[in-house]
Tab-separated table of C-alpha atoms and ligand atoms in Angstrom:
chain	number	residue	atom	x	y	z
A	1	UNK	CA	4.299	-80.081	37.934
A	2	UNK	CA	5.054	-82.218	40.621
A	3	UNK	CA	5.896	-82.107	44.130
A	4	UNK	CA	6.957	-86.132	44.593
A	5	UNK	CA	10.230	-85.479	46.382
A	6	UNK	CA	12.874	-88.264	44.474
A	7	UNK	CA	13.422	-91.782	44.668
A	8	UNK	CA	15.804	-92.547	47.946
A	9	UNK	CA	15.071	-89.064	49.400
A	10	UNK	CA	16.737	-89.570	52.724
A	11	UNK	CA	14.045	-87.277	54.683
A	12	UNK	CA	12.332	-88.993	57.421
A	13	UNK	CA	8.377	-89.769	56.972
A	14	UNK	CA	5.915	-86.697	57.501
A	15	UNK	CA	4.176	-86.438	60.890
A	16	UNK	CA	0.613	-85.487	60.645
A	17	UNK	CA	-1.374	-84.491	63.232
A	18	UNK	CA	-5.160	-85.996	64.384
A	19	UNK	CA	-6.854	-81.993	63.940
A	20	UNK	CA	-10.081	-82.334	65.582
A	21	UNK	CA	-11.753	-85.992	65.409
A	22	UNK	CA	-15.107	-84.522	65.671
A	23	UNK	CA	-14.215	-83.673	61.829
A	24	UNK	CA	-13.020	-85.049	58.314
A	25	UNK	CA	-9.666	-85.940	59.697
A	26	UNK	CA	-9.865	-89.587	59.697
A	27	UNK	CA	-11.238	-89.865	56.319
A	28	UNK	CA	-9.011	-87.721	54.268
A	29	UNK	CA	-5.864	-89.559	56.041
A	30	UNK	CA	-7.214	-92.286	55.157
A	31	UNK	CA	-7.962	-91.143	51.392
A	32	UNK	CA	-4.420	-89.495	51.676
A	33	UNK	CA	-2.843	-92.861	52.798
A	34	UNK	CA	-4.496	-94.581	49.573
A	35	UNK	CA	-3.413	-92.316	47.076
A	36	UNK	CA	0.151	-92.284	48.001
A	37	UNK	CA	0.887	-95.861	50.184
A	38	UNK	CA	2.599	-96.859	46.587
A	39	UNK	CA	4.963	-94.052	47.086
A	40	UNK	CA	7.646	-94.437	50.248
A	41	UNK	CA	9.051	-90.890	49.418
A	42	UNK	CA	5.860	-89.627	50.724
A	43	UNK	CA	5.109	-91.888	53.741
A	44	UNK	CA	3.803	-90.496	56.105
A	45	UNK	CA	2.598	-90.853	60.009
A	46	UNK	CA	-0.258	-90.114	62.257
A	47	UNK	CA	0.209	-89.380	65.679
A	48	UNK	CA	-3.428	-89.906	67.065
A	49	UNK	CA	-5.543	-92.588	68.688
A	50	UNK	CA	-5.444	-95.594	66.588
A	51	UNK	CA	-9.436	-96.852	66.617
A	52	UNK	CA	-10.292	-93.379	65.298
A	53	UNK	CA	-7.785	-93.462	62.577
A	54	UNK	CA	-9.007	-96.733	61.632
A	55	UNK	CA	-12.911	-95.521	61.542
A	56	UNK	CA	-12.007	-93.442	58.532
A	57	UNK	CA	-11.519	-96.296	56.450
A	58	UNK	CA	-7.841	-97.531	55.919
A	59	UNK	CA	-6.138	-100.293	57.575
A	60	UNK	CA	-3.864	-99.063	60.793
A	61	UNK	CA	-0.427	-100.498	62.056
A	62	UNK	CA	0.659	-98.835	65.372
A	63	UNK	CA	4.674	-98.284	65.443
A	64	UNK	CA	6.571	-97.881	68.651
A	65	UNK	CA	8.549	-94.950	66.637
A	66	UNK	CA	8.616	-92.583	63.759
A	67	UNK	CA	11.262	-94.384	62.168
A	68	UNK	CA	9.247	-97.924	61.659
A	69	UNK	CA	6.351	-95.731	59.762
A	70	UNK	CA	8.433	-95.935	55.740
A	71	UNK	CA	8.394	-99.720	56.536
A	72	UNK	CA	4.415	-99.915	57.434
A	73	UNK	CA	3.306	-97.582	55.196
A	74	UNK	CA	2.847	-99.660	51.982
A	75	UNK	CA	0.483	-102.314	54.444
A	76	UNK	CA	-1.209	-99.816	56.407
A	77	UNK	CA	-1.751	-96.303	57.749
A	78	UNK	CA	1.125	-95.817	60.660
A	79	UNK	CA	-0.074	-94.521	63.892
A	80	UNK	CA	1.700	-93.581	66.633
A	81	UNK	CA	-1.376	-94.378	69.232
A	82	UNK	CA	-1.911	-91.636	71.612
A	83	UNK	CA	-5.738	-92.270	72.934
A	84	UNK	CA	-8.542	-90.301	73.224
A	85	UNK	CA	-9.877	-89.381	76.570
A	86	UNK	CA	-13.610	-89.727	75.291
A	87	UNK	CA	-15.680	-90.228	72.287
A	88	UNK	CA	-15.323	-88.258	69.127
A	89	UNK	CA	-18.723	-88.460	67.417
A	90	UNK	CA	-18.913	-86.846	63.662
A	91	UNK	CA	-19.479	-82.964	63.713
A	92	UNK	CA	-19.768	-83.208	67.833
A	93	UNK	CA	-16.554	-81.489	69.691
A	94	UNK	CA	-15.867	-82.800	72.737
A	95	UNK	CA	-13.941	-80.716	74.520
A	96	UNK	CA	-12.513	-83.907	77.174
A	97	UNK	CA	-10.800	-83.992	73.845
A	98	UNK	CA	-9.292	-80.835	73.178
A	99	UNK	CA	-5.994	-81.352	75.118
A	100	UNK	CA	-4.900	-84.082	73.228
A	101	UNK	CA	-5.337	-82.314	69.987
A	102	UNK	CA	-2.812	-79.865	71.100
A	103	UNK	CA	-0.858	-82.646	72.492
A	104	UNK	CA	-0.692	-84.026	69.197
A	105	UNK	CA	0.735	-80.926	67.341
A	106	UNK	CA	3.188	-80.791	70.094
A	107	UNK	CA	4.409	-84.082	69.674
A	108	UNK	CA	4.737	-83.396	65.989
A	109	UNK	CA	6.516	-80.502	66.618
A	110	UNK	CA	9.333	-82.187	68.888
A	111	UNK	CA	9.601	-85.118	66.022
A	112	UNK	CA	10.502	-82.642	63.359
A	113	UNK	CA	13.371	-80.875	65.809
A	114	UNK	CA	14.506	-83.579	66.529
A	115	UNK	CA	14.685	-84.991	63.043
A	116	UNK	CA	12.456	-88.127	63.634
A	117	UNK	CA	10.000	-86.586	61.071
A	118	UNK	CA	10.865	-84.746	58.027
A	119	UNK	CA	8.189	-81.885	58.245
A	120	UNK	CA	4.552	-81.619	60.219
A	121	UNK	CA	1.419	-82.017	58.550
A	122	UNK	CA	-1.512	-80.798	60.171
A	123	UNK	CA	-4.777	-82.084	59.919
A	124	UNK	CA	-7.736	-79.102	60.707
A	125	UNK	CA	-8.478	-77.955	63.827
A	126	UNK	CA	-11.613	-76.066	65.681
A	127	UNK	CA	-9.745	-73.305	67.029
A	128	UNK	CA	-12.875	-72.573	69.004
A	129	UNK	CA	-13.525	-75.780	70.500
A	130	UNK	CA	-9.861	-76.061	71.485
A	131	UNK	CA	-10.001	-72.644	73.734
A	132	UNK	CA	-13.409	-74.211	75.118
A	133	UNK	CA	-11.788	-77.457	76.286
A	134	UNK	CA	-7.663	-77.037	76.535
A	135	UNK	CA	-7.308	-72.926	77.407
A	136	UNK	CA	-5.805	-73.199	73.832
A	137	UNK	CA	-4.371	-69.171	73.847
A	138	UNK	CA	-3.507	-68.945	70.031
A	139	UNK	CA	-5.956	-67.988	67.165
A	140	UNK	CA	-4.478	-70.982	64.397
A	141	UNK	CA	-1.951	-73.128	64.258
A	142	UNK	CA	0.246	-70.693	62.442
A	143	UNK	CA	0.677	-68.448	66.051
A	144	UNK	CA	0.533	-72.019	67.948
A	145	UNK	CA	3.899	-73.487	66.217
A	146	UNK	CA	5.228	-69.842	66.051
A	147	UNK	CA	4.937	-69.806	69.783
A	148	UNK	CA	6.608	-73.424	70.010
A	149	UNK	CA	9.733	-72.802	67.970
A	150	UNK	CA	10.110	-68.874	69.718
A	151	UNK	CA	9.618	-67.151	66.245
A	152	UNK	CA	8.065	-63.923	66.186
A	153	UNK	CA	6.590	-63.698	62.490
A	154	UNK	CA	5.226	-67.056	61.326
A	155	UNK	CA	3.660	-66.598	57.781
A	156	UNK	CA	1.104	-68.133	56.439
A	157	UNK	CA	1.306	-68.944	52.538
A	158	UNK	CA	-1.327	-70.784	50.523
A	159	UNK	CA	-0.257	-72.120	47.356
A	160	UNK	CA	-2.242	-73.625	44.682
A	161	UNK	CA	-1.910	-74.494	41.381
A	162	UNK	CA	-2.914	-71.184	40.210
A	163	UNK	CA	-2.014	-68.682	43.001
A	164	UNK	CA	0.566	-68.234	45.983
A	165	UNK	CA	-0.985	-65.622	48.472
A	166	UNK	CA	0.676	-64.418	51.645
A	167	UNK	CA	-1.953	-62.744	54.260
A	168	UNK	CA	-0.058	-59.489	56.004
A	169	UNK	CA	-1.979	-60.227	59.309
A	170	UNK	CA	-3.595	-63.260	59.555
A	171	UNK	CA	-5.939	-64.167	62.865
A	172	UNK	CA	-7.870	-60.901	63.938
A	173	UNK	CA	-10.945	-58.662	63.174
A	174	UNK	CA	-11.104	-56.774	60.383
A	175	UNK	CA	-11.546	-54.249	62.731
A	176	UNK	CA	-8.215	-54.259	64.010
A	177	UNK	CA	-6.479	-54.244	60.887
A	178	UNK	CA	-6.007	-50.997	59.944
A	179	UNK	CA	-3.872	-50.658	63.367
A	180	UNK	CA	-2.364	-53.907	62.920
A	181	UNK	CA	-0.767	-52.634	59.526
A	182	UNK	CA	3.062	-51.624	59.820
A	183	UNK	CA	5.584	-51.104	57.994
A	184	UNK	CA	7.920	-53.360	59.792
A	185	UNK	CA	5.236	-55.956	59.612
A	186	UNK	CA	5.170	-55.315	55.791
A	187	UNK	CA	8.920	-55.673	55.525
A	188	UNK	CA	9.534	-58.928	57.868
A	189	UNK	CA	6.749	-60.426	56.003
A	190	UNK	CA	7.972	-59.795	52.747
A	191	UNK	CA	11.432	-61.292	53.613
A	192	UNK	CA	10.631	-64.159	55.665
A	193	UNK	CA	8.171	-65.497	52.746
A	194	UNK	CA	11.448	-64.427	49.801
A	195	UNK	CA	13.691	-66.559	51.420
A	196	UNK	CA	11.756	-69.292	52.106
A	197	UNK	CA	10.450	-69.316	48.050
A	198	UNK	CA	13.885	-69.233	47.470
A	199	UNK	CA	15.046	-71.873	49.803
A	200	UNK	CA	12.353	-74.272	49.184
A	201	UNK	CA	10.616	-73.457	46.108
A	202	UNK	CA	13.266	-72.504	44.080
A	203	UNK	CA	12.389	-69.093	43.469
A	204	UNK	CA	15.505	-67.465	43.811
A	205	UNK	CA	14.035	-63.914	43.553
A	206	UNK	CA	10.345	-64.034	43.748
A	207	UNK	CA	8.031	-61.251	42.007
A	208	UNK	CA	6.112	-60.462	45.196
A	209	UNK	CA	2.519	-58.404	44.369
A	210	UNK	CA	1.753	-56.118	47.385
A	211	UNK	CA	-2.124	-55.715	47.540
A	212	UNK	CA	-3.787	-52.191	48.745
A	213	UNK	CA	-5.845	-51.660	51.639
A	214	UNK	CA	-8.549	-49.896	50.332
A	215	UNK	CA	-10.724	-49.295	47.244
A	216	UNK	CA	-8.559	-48.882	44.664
A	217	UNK	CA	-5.236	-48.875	46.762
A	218	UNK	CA	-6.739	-46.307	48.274
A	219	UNK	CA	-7.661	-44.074	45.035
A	220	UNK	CA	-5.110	-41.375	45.998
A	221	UNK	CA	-5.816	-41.163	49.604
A	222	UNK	CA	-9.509	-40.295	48.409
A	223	UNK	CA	-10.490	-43.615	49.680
A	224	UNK	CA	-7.647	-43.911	52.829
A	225	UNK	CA	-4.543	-43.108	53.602
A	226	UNK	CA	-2.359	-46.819	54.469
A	227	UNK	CA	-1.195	-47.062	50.710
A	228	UNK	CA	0.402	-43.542	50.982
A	229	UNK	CA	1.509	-43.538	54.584
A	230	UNK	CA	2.302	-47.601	55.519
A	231	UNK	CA	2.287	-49.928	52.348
A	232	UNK	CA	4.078	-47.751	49.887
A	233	UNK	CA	7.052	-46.952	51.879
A	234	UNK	CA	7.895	-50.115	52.794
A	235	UNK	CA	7.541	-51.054	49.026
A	236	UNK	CA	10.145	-48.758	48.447
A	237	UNK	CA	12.692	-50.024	51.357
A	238	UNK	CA	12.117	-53.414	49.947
A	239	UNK	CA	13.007	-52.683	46.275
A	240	UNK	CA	15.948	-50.434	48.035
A	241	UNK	CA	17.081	-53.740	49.292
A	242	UNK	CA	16.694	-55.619	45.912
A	243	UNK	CA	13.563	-57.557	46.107
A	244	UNK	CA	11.090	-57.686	43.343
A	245	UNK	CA	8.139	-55.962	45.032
A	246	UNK	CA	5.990	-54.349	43.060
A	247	UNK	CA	2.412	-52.378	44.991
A	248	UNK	CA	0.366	-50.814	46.584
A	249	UNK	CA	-1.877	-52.683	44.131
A	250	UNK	CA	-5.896	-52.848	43.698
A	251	UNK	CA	-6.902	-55.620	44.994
A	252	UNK	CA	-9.780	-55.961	42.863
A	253	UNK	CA	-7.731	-56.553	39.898
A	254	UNK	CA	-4.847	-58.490	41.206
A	255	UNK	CA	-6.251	-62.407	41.041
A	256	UNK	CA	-7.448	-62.492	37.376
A	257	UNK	CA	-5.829	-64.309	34.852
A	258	UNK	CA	-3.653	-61.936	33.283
A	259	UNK	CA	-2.588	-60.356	36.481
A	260	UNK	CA	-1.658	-63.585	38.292
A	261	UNK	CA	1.025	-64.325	35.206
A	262	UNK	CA	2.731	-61.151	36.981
A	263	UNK	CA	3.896	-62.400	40.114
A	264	UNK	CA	5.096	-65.351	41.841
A	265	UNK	CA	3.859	-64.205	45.518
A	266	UNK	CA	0.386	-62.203	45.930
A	267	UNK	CA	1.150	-60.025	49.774
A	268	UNK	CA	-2.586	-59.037	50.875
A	269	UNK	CA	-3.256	-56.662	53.955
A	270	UNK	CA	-5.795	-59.569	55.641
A	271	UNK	CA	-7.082	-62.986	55.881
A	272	UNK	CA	-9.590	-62.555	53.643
A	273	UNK	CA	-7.812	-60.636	50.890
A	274	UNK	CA	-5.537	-63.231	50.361
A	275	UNK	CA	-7.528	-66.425	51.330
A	276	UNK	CA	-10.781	-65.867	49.004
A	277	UNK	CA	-9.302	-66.128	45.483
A	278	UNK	CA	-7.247	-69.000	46.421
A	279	UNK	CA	-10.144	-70.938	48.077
A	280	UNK	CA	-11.950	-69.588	44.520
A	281	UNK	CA	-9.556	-71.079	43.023
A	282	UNK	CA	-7.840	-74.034	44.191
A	283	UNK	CA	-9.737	-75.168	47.034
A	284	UNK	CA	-9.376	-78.960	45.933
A	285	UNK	CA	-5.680	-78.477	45.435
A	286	UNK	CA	-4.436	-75.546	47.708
A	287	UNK	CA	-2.036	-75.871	50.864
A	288	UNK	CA	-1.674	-73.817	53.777
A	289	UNK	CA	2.499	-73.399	54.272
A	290	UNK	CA	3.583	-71.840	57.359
A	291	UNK	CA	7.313	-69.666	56.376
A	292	UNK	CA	9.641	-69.280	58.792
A	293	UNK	CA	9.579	-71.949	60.958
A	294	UNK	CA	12.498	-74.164	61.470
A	295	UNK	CA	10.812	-76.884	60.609
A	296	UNK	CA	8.590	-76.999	57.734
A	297	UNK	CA	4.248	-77.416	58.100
A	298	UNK	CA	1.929	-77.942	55.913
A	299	UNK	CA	-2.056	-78.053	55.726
A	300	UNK	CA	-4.885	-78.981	53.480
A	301	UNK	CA	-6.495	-75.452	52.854
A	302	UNK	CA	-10.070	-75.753	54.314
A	303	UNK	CA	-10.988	-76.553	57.994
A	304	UNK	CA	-13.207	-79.398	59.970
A	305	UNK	CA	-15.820	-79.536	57.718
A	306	UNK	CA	-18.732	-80.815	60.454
A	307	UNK	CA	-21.298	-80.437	58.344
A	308	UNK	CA	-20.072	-83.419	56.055
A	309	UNK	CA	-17.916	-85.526	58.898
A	310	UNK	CA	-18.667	-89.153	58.592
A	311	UNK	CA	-20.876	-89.162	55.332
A	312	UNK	CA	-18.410	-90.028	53.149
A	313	UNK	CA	-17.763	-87.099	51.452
A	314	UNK	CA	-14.630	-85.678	52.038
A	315	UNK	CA	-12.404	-84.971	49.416
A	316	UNK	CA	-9.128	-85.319	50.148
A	317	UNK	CA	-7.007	-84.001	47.629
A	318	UNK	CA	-5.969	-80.675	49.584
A	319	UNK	CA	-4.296	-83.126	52.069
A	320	UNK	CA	-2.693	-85.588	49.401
A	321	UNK	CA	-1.042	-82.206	47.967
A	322	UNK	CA	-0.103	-80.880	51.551
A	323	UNK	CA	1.552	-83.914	52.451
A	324	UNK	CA	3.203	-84.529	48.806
A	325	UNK	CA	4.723	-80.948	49.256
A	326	UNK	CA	6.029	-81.275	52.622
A	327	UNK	CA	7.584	-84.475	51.817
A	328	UNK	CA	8.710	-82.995	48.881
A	329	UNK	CA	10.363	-79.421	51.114
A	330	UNK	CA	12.009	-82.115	53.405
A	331	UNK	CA	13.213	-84.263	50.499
A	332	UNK	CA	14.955	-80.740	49.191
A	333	UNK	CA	16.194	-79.459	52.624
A	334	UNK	CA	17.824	-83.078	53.483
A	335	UNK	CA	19.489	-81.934	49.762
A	336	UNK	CA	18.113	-84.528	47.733
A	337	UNK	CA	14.538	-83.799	46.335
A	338	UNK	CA	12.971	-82.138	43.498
A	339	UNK	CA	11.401	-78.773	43.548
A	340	UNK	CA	8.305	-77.849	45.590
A	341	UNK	CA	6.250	-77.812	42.889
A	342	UNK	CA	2.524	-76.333	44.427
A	343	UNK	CA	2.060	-73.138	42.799
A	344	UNK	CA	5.012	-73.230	40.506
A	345	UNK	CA	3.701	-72.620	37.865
A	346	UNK	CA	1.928	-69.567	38.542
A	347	UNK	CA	3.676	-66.194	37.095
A	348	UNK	CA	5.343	-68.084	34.293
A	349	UNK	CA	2.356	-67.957	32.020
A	350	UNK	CA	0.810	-70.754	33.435
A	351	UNK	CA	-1.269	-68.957	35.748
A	352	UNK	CA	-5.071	-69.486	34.166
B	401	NAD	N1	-5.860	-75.784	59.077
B	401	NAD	C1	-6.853	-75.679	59.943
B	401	NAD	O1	-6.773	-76.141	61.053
B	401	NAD	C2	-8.123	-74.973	59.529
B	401	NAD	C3	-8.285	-74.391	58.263
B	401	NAD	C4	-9.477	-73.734	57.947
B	401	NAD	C5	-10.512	-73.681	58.887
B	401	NAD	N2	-10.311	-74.258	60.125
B	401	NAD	C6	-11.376	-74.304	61.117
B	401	NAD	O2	-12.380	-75.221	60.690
B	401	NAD	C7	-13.619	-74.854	61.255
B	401	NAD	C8	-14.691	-74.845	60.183
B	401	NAD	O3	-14.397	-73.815	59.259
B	401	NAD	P1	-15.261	-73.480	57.978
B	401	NAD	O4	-16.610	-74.084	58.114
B	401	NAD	O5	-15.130	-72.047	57.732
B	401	NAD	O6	-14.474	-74.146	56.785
B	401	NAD	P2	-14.404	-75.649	56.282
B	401	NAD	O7	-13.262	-75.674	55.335
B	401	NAD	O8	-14.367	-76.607	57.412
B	401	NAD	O9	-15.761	-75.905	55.482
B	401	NAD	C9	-16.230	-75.019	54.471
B	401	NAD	C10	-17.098	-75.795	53.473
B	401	NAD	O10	-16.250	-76.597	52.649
B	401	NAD	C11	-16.595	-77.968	52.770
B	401	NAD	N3	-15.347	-78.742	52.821
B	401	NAD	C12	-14.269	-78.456	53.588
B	401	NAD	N4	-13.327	-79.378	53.389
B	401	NAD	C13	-13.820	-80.254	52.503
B	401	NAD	C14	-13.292	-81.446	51.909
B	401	NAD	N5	-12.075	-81.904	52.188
B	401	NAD	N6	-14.074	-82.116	51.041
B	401	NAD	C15	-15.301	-81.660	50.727
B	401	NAD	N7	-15.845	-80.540	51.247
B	401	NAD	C16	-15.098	-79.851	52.131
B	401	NAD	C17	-17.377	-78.108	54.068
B	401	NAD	O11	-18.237	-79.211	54.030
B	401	NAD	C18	-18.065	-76.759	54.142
B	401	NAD	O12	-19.265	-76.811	53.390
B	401	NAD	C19	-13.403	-73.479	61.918
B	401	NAD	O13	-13.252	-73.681	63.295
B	401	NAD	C20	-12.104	-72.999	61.319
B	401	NAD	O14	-11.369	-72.161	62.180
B	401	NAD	C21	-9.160	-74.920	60.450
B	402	4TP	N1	-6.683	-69.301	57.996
B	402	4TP	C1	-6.611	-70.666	57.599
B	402	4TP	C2	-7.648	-70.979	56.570
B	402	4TP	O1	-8.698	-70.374	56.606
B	402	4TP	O2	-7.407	-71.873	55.785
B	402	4TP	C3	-6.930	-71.556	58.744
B	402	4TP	O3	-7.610	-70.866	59.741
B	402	4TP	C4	-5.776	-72.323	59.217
B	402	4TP	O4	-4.948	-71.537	59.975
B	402	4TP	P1	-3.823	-72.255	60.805
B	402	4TP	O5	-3.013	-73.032	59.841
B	402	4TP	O6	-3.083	-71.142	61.420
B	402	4TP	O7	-4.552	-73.108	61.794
């Protein structure tokens, strides 16, 4: 299914982020920039330093503006040139660097508020070389652009061909789960990711899976007590207010085949519940999509990648189908797109 947003979609170009330079980012824009420079529904532009773009391998044409990147973007990957302050050597961090990364993501930001850029796409970060070398106070970018636009429950979706999984919390230890876990947190969860598959994946009533806690949802309370005390009650205020919400389930059994033609959204209690079978998966294909934003962000699904950064082997498919999709959610906001198409075809019998 596709996520190409439709001919003479008015939305202004995608704005996508450097991410660390130390890692892949430069050559999976650049791979991203070949695949779709044919396509001006999905141009896009990189606000970064200009000689680093280019050392991933495309040809580079620095704009003054957002608005001169459609017209570039056949010839050349745009860049809006904001320098370095030092070196960015493959797989090195250099944390002189780590203030313009956030810089970048802020600038980004503004763009799409302001409407110079239809959505944000973010190329990966190192979260911890950005606290070593800018004080950078968030765990992800999904608590960063919260904290920009003043919302207080970003959610992080990723959506592959195969599988849409929201994490409950996202960011912290497994050890702090358990205390994390609310039942408000549940519920604004659940709704913030229902409307948004309805606004901008067409969804209109989503069959959200809520995954257990515990062993075997908890076996009873044999094995814990969240299912009974936390997860199941809000299940039940959700349904009360009409949403398809169906849990606590095992999580054990809730990404196979069968089970994933069941539901349209998979709700797991933590980052790795959710984030393991879609990496499984759809690693190649999946896209991180932060809900409830008022601007819309996307992400290829994996992170820096160090050990591979400069060699050539960077795939960059997870970014072609982040920035297809966002162009494709702006497209459909600015009302004149096609569906979002990443991960619809899972829970119509295409899930396998
Ligand atoms: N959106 C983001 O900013 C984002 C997402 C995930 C991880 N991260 C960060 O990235 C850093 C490294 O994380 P990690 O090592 O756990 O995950 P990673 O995704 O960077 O790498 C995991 C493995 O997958 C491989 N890989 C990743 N992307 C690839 C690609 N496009 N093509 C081919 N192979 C690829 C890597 O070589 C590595 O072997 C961490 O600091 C993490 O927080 C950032
Ligand atoms: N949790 C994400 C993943 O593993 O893919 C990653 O850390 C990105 O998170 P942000 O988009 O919040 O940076």
């Amino acid at each position: 299914m596709s996520n190409v947003a439709e001919p003479g979609a008015p939305a202004a170009p995608v704005a996508l982020t450097c991410g660390d330079p130390a890692g892949i980012g430069a050559e999976i824009a650049a791979g991203a920039w070949a695949a779709l420079r044919d396509d001006p529904a999905c141009a896009f532009f990189l606000v970064g330093d200009a000689d680093w773009a280019a050392s991933g391998g495309a040809p580079v044409a620095r704009i003054g503006a957002p608005g001169e990147a459609r017209a570039a973007f056949a010839a050349a990957l745009p860049v809006l040139h904001r320098p370095l302050a030092a070196p960015a050597p493959a797989g090195r961090p250099e944390p002189a660097n780590a203030p313009m990364v956030v810089a970048s993501i802020e600038e980004a930001v503004a763009l799409a508020r302001a409407g110079e850029a239809g959505a944000v796409c973010t190329l990966p970060i190192n979260k911890k070389a950005l606290y070593d070398g800018a004080g950078f106070a968030h765990p992800g970018h999904t608590e960063f652009l919260a904290a920009l636009a003043g919302v207080a429950r970003p959610v992080m979706m990723l959506a592959g061909p195969q599988l849409r999984v929201v994490p409950v919390t996202i960011h912290i230890a497994l050890a702090d789960v358990p205390r994390a876990l609310t039942g408000a947190l549940i519920e604004d969860t659940v709704r913030v990711a229902a409307a948004d598959l309805a606004r901008d994946f067409g969804l209109a009533r989503p069959r959200i899976a809520l995954a257990g806690l515990n062993p075997h949802a908890g076996e009873g309370g044999a094995m814990g007590r969240e299912e009974i005390e936390i997860i199941a009650p809000a299940v039940a205020r959700l349904r009360a207010e009409g949403l398809d919400v169906a849990g606590p389930l095992p999580a054990d059994t809730l990404f196979h085949a069968a089970a994933r033609t069941r539901y349209d959204l998979a709700v797991c209690m933590y980052h790795d519940q959710a984030l393991i079978p879609i990496k499984a998966l759809d690693f190649d294909r999946g896209v991180n999509v932060t809900l409830g934003l008022p601007f819309i962000r996307t992400s290829p699904d994996h992170g820096t990648a160090y050990d591979i950064a400069g060699k050539g082997l960077a795939e960059p498919t997870s970014l072609i189908e982040a920035l297809r999709l966002a162009a494709s959610m702006a497209a459909m906001r600015a009302g004149a797109g096609v569906g979002a198409g990443v991960g619809a075809g899972v829970g119509a019998g295409a899930g396998t």
